[in-house]
mmCIF file of C-alpha atoms in Angstrom:
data_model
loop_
_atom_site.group_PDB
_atom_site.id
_atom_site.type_symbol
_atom_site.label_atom_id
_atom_site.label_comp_id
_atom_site.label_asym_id
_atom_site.label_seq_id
_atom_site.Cartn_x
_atom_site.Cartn_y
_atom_site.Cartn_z
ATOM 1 C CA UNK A 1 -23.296 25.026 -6.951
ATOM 2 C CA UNK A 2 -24.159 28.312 -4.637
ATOM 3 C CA UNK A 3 -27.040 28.919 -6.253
ATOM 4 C CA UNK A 4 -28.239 25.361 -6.559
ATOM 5 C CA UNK A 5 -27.810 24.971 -3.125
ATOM 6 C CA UNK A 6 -29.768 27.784 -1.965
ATOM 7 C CA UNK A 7 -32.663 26.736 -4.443
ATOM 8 C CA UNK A 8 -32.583 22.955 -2.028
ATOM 9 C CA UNK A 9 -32.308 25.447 0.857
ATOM 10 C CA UNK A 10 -34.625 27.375 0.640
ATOM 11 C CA UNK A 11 -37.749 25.268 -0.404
ATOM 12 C CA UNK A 12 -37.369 26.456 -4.273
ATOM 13 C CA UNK A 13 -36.763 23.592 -6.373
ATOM 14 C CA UNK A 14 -40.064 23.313 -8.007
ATOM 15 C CA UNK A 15 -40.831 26.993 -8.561
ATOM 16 C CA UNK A 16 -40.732 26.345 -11.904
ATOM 17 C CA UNK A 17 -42.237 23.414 -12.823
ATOM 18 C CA UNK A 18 -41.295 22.833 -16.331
ATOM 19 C CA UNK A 19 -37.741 22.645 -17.888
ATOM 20 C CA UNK A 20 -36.500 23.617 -19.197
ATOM 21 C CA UNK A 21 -38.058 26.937 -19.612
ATOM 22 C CA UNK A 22 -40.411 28.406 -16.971
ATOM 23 C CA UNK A 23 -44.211 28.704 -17.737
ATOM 24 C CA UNK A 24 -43.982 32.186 -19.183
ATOM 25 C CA UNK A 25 -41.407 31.229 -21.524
ATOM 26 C CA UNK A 26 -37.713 32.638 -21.818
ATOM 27 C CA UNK A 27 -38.044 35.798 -19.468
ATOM 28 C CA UNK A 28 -40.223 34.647 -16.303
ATOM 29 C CA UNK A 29 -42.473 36.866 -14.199
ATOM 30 C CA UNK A 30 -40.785 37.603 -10.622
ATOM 31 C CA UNK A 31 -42.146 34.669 -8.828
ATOM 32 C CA UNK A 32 -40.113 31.904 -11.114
ATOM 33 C CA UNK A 33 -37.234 34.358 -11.173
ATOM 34 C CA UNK A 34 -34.516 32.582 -8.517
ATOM 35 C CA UNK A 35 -35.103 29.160 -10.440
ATOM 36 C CA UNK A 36 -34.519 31.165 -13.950
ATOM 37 C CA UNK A 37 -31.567 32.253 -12.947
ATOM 38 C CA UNK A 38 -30.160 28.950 -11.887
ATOM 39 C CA UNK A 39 -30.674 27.392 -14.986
ATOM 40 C CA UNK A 40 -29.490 30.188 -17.041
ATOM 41 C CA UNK A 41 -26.309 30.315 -14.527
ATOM 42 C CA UNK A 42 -26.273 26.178 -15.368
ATOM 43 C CA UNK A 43 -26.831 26.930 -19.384
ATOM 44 C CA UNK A 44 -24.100 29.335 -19.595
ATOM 45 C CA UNK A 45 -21.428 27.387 -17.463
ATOM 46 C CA UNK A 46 -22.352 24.040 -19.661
ATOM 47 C CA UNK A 47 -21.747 26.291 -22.811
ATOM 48 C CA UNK A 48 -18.354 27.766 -21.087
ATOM 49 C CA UNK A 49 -17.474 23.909 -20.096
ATOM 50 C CA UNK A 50 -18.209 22.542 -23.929
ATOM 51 C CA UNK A 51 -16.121 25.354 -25.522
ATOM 52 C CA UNK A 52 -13.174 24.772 -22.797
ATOM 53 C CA UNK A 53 -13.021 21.035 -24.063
ATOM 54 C CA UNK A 54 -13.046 22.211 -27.649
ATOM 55 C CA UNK A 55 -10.791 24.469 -27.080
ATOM 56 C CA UNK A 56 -8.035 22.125 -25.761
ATOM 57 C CA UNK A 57 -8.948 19.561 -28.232
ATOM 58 C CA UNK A 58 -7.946 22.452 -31.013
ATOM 59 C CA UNK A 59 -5.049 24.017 -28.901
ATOM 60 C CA UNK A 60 -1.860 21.844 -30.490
ATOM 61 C CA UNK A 61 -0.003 22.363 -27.246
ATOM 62 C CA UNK A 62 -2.788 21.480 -24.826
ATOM 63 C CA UNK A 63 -1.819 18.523 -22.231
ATOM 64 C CA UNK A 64 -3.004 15.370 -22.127
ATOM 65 C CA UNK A 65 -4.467 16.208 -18.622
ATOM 66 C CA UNK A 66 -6.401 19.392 -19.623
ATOM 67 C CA UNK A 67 -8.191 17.280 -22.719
ATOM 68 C CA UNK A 68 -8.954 14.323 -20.035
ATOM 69 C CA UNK A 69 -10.471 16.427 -17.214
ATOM 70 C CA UNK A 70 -11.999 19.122 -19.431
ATOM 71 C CA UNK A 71 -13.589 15.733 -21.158
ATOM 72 C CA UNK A 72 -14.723 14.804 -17.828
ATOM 73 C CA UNK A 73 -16.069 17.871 -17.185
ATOM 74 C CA UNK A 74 -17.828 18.129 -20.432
ATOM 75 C CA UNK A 75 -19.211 14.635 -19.386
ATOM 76 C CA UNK A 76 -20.169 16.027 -16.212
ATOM 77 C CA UNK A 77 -22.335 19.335 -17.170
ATOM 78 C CA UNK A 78 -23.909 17.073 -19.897
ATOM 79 C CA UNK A 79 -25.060 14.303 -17.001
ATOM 80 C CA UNK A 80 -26.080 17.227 -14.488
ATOM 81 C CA UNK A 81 -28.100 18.994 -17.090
ATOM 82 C CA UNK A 82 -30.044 16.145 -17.733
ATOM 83 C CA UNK A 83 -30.275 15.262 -14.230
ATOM 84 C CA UNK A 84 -31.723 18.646 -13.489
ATOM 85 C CA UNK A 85 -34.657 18.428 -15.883
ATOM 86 C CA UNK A 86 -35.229 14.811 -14.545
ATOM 87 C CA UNK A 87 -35.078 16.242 -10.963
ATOM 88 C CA UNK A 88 -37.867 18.326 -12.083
ATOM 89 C CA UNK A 89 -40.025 15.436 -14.302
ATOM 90 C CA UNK A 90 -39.845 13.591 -10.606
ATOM 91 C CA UNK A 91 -40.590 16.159 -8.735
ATOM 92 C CA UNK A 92 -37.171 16.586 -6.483
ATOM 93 C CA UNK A 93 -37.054 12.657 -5.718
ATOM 94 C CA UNK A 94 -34.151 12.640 -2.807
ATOM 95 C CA UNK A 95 -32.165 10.227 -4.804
ATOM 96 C CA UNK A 96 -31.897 12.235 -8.057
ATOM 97 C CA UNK A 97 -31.386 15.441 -6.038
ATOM 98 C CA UNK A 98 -27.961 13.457 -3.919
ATOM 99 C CA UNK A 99 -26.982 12.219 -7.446
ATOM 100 C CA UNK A 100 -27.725 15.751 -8.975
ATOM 101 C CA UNK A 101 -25.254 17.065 -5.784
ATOM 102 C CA UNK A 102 -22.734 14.714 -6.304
ATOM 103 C CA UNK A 103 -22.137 15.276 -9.829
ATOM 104 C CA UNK A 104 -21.987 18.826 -9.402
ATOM 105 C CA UNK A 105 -19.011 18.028 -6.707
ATOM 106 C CA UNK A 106 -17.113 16.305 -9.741
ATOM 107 C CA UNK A 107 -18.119 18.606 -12.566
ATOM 108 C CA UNK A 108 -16.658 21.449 -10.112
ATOM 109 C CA UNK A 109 -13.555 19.453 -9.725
ATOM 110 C CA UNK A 110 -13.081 18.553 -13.105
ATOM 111 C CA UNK A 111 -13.112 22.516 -13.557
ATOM 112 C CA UNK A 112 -10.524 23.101 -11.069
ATOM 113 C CA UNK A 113 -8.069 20.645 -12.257
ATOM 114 C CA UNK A 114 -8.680 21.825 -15.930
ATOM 115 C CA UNK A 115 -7.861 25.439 -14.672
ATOM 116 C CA UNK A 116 -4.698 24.187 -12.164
ATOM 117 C CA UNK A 117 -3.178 22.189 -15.120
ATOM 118 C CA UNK A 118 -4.258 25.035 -17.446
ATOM 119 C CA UNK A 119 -1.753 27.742 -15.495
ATOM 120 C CA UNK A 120 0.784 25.517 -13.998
ATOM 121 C CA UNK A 121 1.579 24.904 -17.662
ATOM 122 C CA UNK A 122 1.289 28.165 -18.758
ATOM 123 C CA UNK A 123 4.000 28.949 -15.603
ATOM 124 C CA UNK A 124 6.117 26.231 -17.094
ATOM 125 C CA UNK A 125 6.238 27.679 -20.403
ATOM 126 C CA UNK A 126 6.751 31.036 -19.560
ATOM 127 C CA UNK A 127 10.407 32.755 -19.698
ATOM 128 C CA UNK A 128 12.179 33.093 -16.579
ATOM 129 C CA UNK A 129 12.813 36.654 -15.490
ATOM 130 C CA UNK A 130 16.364 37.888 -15.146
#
């Protein structure tokens, strides 16, 4: 979300104007290089995301909770993917870009509840020490 919000900030959202890779392919010359590095920073937190649901959908022990909100959040990083190469197809319409925001405020907090569940069970389990 730092990043993204910088890009708004700072007048670089259509730096690179094609998604989802930049017009000199994977690795961009310096001037598409801030928007590169958001997507890669969104590609590699969607991949992170994906494998956290999988991973509590094949963890026996995993709560209810952490399979619902890492669900969510798998939900989430899907819809804001999608909304980021649409963002870019309409070249930053306000609308898409709030929307874009706003599911980046629930994918993050579908992330933080995954993680708070994640370790408060964790502390539950654990052996008290004597």
């Amino acid at each position: 979300m730092f990043i993204g919000g910088y890009i708004s900030a700072a007048g670089l959202g259509l730096t690179c104007p094609e998604w989802p890779l930049c017009p000199n392919g994977v690795m961009p010359s310096e001037e598409y290089l801030i928007e590169w590095v958001h997507r890669l920073i969104a590609a590699t937190t969607g991949a992170l995301v994906l494998a956290t649901m999988v991973a509590s959908y094949m963890n026996k022990r995993a709560d209810l909770k952490i399979k619902l909100t890492s669900s969510l959040a798998s939900a989430f990083v899907v819809t804001q993917i999608t909304l980021g190469a649409l963002v870019i197809d309409m070249k930053l319409h306000a609308v898409l870009v709030a929307i874009h925001l706003g599911i980046g405020i629930l994918l993050f907090s579908m992330v933080l509840l995954t993680t708070l569940f994640a370790f408060r069970i964790s502390k539950i389990e654990m052996p008290a020490h004597t």
